[in-house]
Coordinates of C-alpha atoms and ligand atoms in Angstrom, one line a residue:
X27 CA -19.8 -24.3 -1.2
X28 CA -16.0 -25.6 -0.5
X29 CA -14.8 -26.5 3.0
X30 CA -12.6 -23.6 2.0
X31 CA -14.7 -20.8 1.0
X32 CA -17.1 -22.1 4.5
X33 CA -14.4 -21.4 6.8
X34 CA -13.6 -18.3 4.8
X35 CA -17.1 -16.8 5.3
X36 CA -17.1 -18.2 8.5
X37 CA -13.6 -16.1 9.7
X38 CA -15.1 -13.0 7.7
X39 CA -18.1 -13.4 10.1
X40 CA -15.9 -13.5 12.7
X41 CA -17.1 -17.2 13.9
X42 CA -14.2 -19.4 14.3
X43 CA -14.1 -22.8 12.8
X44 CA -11.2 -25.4 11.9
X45 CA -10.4 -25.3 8.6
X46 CA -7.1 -26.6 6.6
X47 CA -4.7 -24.2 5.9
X48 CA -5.6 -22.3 2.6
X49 CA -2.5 -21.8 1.5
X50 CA -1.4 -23.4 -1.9
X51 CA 0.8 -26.1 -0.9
X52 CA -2.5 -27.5 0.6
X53 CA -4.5 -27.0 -2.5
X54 CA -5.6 -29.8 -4.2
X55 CA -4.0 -29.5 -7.7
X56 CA -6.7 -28.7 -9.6
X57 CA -7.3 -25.6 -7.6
X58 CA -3.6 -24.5 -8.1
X59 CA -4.1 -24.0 -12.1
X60 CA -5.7 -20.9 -13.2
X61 CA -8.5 -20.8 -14.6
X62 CA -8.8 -19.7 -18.4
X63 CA -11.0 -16.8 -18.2
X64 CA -8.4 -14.9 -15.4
X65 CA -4.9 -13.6 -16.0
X66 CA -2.3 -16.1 -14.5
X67 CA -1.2 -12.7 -12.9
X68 CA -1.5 -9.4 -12.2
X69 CA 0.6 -6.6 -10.4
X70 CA -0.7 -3.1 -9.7
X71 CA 1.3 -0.3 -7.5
X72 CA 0.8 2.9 -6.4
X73 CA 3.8 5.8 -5.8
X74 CA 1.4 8.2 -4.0
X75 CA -1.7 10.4 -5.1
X76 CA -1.3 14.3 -4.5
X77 CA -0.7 17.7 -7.1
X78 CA 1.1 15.9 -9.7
X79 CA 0.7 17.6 -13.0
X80 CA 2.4 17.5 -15.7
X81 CA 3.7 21.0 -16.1
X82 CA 5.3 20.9 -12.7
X83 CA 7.0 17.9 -13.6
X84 CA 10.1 18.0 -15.8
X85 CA 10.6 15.6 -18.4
X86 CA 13.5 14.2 -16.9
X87 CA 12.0 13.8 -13.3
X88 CA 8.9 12.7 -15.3
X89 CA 11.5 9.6 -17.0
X90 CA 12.9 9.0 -13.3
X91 CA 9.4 8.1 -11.7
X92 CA 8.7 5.9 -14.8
X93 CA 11.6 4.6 -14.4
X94 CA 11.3 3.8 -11.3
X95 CA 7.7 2.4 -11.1
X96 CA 8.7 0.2 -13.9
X97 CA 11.7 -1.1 -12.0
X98 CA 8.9 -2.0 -9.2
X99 CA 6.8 -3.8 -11.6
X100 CA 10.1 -5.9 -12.8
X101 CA 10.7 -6.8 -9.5
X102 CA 7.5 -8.1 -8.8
X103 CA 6.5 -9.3 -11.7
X104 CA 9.3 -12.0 -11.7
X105 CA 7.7 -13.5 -8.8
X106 CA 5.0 -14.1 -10.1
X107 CA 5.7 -15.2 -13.3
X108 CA 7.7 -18.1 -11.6
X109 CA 4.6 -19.1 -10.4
X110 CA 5.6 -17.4 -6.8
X111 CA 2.8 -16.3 -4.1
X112 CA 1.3 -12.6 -4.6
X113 CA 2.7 -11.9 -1.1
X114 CA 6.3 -12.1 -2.3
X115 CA 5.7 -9.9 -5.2
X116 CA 4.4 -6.9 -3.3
X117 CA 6.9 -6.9 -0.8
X118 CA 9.3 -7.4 -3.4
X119 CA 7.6 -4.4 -5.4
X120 CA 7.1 -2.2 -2.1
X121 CA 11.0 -2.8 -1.4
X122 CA 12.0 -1.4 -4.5
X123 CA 10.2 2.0 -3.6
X124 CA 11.6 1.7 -0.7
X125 CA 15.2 2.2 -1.3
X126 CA 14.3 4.6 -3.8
X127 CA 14.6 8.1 -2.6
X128 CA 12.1 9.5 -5.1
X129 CA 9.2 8.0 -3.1
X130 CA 7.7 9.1 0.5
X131 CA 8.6 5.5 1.9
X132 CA 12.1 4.3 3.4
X133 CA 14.9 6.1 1.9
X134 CA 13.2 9.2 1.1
X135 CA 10.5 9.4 3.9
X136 CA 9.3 13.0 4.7
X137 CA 10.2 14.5 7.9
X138 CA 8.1 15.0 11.0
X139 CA 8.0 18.7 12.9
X140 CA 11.2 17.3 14.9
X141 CA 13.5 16.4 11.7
X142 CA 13.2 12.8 12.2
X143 CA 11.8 9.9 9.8
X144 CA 8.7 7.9 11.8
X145 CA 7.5 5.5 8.9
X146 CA 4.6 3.0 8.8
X147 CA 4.0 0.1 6.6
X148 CA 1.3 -2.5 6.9
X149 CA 0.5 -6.0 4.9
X150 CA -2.4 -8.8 4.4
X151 CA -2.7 -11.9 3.3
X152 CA -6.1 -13.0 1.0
X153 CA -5.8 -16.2 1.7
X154 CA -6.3 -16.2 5.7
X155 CA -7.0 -12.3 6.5
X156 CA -3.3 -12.4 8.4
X157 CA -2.3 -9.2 9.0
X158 CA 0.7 -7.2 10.0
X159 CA 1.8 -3.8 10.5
X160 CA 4.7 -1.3 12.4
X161 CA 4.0 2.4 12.9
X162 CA 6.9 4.7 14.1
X163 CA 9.7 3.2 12.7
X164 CA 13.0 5.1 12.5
X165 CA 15.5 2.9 12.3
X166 CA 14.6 -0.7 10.1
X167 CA 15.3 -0.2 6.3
X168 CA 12.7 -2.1 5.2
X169 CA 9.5 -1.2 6.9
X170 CA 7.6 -3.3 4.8
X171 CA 9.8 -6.0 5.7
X172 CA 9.2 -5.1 9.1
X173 CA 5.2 -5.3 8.9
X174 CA 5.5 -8.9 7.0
X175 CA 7.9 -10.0 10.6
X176 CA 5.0 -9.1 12.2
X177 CA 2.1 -11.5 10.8
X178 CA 4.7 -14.1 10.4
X179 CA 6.6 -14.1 13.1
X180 CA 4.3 -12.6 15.6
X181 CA 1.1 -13.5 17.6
X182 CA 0.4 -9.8 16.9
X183 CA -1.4 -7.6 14.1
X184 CA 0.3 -4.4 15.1
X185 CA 3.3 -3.0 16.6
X186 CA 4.7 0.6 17.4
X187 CA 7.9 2.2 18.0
X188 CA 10.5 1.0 19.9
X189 CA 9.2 -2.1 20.3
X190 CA 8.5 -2.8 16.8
X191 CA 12.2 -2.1 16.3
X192 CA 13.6 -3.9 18.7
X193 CA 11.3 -7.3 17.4
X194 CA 12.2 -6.4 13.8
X195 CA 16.0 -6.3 14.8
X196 CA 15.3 -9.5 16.9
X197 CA 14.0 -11.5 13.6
X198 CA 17.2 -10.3 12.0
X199 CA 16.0 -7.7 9.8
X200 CA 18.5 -4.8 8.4
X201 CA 19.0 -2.2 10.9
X202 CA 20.1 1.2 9.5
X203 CA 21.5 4.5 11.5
X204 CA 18.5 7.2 10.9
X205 CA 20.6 9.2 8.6
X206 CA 19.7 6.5 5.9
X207 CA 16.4 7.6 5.9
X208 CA 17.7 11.6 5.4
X209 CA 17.0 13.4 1.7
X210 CA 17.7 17.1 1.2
X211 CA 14.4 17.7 -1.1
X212 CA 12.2 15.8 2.3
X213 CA 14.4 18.3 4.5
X214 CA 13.8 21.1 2.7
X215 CA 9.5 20.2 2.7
X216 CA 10.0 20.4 6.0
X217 CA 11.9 24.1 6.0
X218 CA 8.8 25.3 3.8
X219 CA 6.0 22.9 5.9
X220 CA 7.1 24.7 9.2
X221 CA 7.4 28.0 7.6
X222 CA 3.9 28.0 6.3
X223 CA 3.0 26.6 10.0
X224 CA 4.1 29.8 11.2
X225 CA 2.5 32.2 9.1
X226 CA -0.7 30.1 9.4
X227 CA -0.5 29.5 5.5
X228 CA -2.2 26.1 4.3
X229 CA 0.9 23.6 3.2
X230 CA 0.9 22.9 -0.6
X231 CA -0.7 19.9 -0.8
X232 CA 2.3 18.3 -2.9
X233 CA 4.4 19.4 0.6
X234 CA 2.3 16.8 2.4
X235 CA 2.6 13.2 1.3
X236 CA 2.9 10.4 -0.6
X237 CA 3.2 6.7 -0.1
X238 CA 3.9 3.4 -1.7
X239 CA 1.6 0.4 -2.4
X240 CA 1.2 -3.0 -4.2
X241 CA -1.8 -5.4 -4.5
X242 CA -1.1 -8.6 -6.1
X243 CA -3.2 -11.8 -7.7
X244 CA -0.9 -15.1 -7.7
X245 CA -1.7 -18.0 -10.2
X246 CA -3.2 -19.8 -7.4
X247 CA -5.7 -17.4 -7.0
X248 CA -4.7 -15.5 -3.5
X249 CA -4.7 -11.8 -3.6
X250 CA -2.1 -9.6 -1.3
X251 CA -1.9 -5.6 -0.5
X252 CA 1.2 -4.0 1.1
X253 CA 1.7 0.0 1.4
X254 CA 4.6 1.4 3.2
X255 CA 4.6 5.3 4.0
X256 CA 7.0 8.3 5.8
X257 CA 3.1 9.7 6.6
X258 CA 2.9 13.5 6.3
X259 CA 5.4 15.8 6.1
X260 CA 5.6 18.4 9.9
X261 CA 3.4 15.5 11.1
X262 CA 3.6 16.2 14.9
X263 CA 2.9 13.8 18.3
X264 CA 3.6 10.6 16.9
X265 CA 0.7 10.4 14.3
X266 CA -0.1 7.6 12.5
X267 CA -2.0 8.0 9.3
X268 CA -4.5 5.1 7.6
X269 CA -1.1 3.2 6.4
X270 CA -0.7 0.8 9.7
X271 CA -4.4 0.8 9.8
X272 CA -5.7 -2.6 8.7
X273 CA -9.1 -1.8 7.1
X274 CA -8.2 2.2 6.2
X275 CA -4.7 2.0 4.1
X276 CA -4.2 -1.8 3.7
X277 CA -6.7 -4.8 3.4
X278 CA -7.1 -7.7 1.5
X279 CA -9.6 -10.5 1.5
X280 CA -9.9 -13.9 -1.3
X281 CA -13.3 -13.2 -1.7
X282 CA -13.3 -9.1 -2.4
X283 CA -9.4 -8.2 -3.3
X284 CA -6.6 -6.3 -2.1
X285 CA -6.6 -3.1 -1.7
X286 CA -3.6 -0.6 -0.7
X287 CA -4.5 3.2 -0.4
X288 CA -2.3 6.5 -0.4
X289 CA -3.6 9.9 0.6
X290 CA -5.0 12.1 3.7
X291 CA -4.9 9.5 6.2
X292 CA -7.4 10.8 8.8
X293 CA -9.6 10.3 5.9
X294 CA -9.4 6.8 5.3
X295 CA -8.9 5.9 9.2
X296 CA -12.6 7.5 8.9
X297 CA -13.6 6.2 6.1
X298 CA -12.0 2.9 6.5
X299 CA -11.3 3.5 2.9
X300 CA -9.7 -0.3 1.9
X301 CA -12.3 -2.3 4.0
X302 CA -15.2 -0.4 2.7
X303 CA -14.5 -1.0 -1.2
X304 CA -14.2 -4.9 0.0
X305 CA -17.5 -4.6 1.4
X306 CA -19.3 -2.5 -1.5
X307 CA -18.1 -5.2 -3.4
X308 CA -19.1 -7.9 -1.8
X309 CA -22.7 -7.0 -0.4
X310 CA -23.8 -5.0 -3.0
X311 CA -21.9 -7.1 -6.1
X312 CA -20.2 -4.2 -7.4
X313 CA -17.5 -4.4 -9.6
X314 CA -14.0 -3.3 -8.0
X315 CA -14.3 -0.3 -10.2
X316 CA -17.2 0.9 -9.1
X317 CA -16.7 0.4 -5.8
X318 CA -13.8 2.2 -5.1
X319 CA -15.5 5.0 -7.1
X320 CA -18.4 5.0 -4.6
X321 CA -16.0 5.0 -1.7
X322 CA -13.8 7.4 -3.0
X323 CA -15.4 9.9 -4.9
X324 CA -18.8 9.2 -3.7
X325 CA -18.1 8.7 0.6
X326 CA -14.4 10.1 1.3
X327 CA -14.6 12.7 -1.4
X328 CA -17.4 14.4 -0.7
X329 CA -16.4 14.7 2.8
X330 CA -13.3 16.4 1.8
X331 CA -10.7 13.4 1.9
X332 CA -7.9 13.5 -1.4
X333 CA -6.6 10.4 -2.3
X334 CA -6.8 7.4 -4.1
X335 CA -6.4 3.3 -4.7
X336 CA -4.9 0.7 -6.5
X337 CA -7.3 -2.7 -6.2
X338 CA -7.1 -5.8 -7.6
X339 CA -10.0 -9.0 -7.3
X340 CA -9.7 -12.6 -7.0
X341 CA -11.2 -13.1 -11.1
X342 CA -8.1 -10.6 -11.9
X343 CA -10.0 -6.9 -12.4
X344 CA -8.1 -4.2 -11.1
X345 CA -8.6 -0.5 -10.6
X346 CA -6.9 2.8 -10.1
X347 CA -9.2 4.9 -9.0
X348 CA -7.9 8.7 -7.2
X349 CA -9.8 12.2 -6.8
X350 CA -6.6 14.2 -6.5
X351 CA -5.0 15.3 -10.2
X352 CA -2.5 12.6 -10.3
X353 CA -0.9 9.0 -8.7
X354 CA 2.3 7.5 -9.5
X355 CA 0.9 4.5 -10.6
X356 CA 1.0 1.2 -13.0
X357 CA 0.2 -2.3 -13.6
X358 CA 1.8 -5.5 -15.4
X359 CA 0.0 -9.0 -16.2
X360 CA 1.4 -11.3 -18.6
X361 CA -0.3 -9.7 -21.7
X362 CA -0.1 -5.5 -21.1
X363 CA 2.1 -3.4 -18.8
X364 CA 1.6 1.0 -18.6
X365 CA 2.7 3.4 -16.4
X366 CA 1.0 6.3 -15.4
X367 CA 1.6 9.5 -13.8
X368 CA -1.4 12.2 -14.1
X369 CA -5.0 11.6 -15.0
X370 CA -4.9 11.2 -18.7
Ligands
LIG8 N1 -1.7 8.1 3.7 C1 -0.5 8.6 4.2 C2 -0.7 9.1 5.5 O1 -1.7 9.8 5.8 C3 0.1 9.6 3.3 C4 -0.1 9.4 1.8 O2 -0.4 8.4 1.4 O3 0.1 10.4 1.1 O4 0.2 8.9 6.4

């Protein structure tokens, strides 16, 4: 066994040791070239898992979310294809949902029961289990920017509200008025959320939520997850969902993967959906797939949770795996790129 991988098992175990840094610069050089039988790269994102079917789509908002998932994968993908770490790509891949209005994450974020825009994003780092994440924002344009401040800039994991503003403005990220956030389609959810509050009618589910995500493997190896989320539409009391949750929306470990999740929060918080497929993984030596089958289908599903994953591991396997009838979803590697929408 490595130094490396000792003091990795040893942090996973919670026992603290002194290691050298992991990251690549410190690599010896052989360790920096990937090996033959894995991808030098691969890229997966999420758009958000709900009632997505086809015949409620139209073909031209259908070409739009393609659109813009592949525009995500571009932006990522160059990263990492000039040999760039997997934590840049998925920032840069969360970013571009982001500003994109079509997605339940920064411009675009649903509304909560007051009309306002409370978003949460959270990111980790395979190579070191570093962590960061905001809940409550209203006011930063890049939450996921925001979340990253934190485990870099930080001695923090997690940060809330008007504090986690104020430090994001502090480390100079973009501060927007909250109107930036505002979309009439998210205002209008809202109207009909509300409505259906009243006359105690169950919200459609596609009313409810969304989220974006990305989970990355760099040529040296690391793996990265990053989700970024408005939460749930009419959400009340200042609720956070599993997004800002290490361990429920977000995790990502060099032994198991990265995982970034989208669905009924409260579920994953329970479930500790992300964590959990790292852990099937690892002490049962499953295969990603399976694992987030068991945890999804098999743990959260039974129990009533909707959602889904996107997952990559450390030997480059990835899944996609969601029990609700569609995710905005896709991947890109050097060899093979798709988009996908609904199950088929
Ligand atoms: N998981 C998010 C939340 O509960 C919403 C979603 O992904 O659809 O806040």
């Amino acid at each position: 066994m490595s130094l490396k991988m000792f003091c990795f098992l040893m942090a996973l175990a919670g026992i603290f040791v002194t290691c050298d840094s992991p990251h690549p610069e410190h690599m010896d050089m052989d360790e920096q070239q990937a090996p033959a039988s894995r991808p030098e790269y691969v890229l997966v994102i999420h758009g958000g898992a709900g009632v997505i079917l086809r015949e409620d789509l139209s073909d031209s908002l259908e070409a739009e979310y393609r659109a813009a998932l592949n525009a995500a994968l571009d932006a990522g993908e160059k990263i990492l294809k000039e040999g760039g770490l997997a934590l840049d790509a998925i920032v840069a891949a969360v970013q571009t949902m982001e500003d994109n209005p079509l997605f339940n994450a920064g411009r675009g974020a649903v509304f909560t029961h007051d009309g306002k825009n409370e978003m949460d994003a959270s990111i980790m780092d395979g190579r070191d289990l570093n962590a960061g994440s905001v809940g409550g924002l209203t006011n930063i344009k890049s939450p996921i920017a925001a979340a990253r401040a934190v485990m870099e800039k930080s001695e923090h994991v997690f940060l809330t509200g008007r504090g986690a503003e104020q430090f994001a403005a502090e480390q100079g990220l973009e501060v927007v008025d909250p109107s930036y956030f505002y979309t009439e389609r998210r205002w209008k959810s809202l109207q009909q959320a509300i409505e259906a509050e009243k006359k105690q009618e169950a919200m459609t589910p596609e009313m409810k939520h969304g989220t974006v995500g990305a989970v990355a493997l760099d040529k040296f190896g690391n793996v990265a997850a990053a989700t970024s989320t408005g939460g749930m539409t009419n959400k009340h009391y200042n609720r956070f969902g599993d997004v800002p949750v290490i361990g429920a929306g977000t995790y990502a470990n060099n032994l198991a993967g990265a995982i970034s999740c989208t669905g009924h929060g409260e579920f994953f918080i329970r479930y500790t959906v992300a964590h959990d497929i790292a852990a099937v993984k690892m002490y049962q030596h499953k295969s990603l797939e399976e694992a987030a089958h068991e945890v999804i289908f098999d743990k959260m599903g039974i129990a009533g949770g909707e959602g889904g994953i996107i997952a990559v591991d450390p030997q480059g396997n990835f899944a996609m795996v969601f029990n609700s009838p569609g995710m905005y979803r896709g991947y890109t590697k050097p060899d093979k790129r798709e988009v996908k929408i609904f199950k088929d």
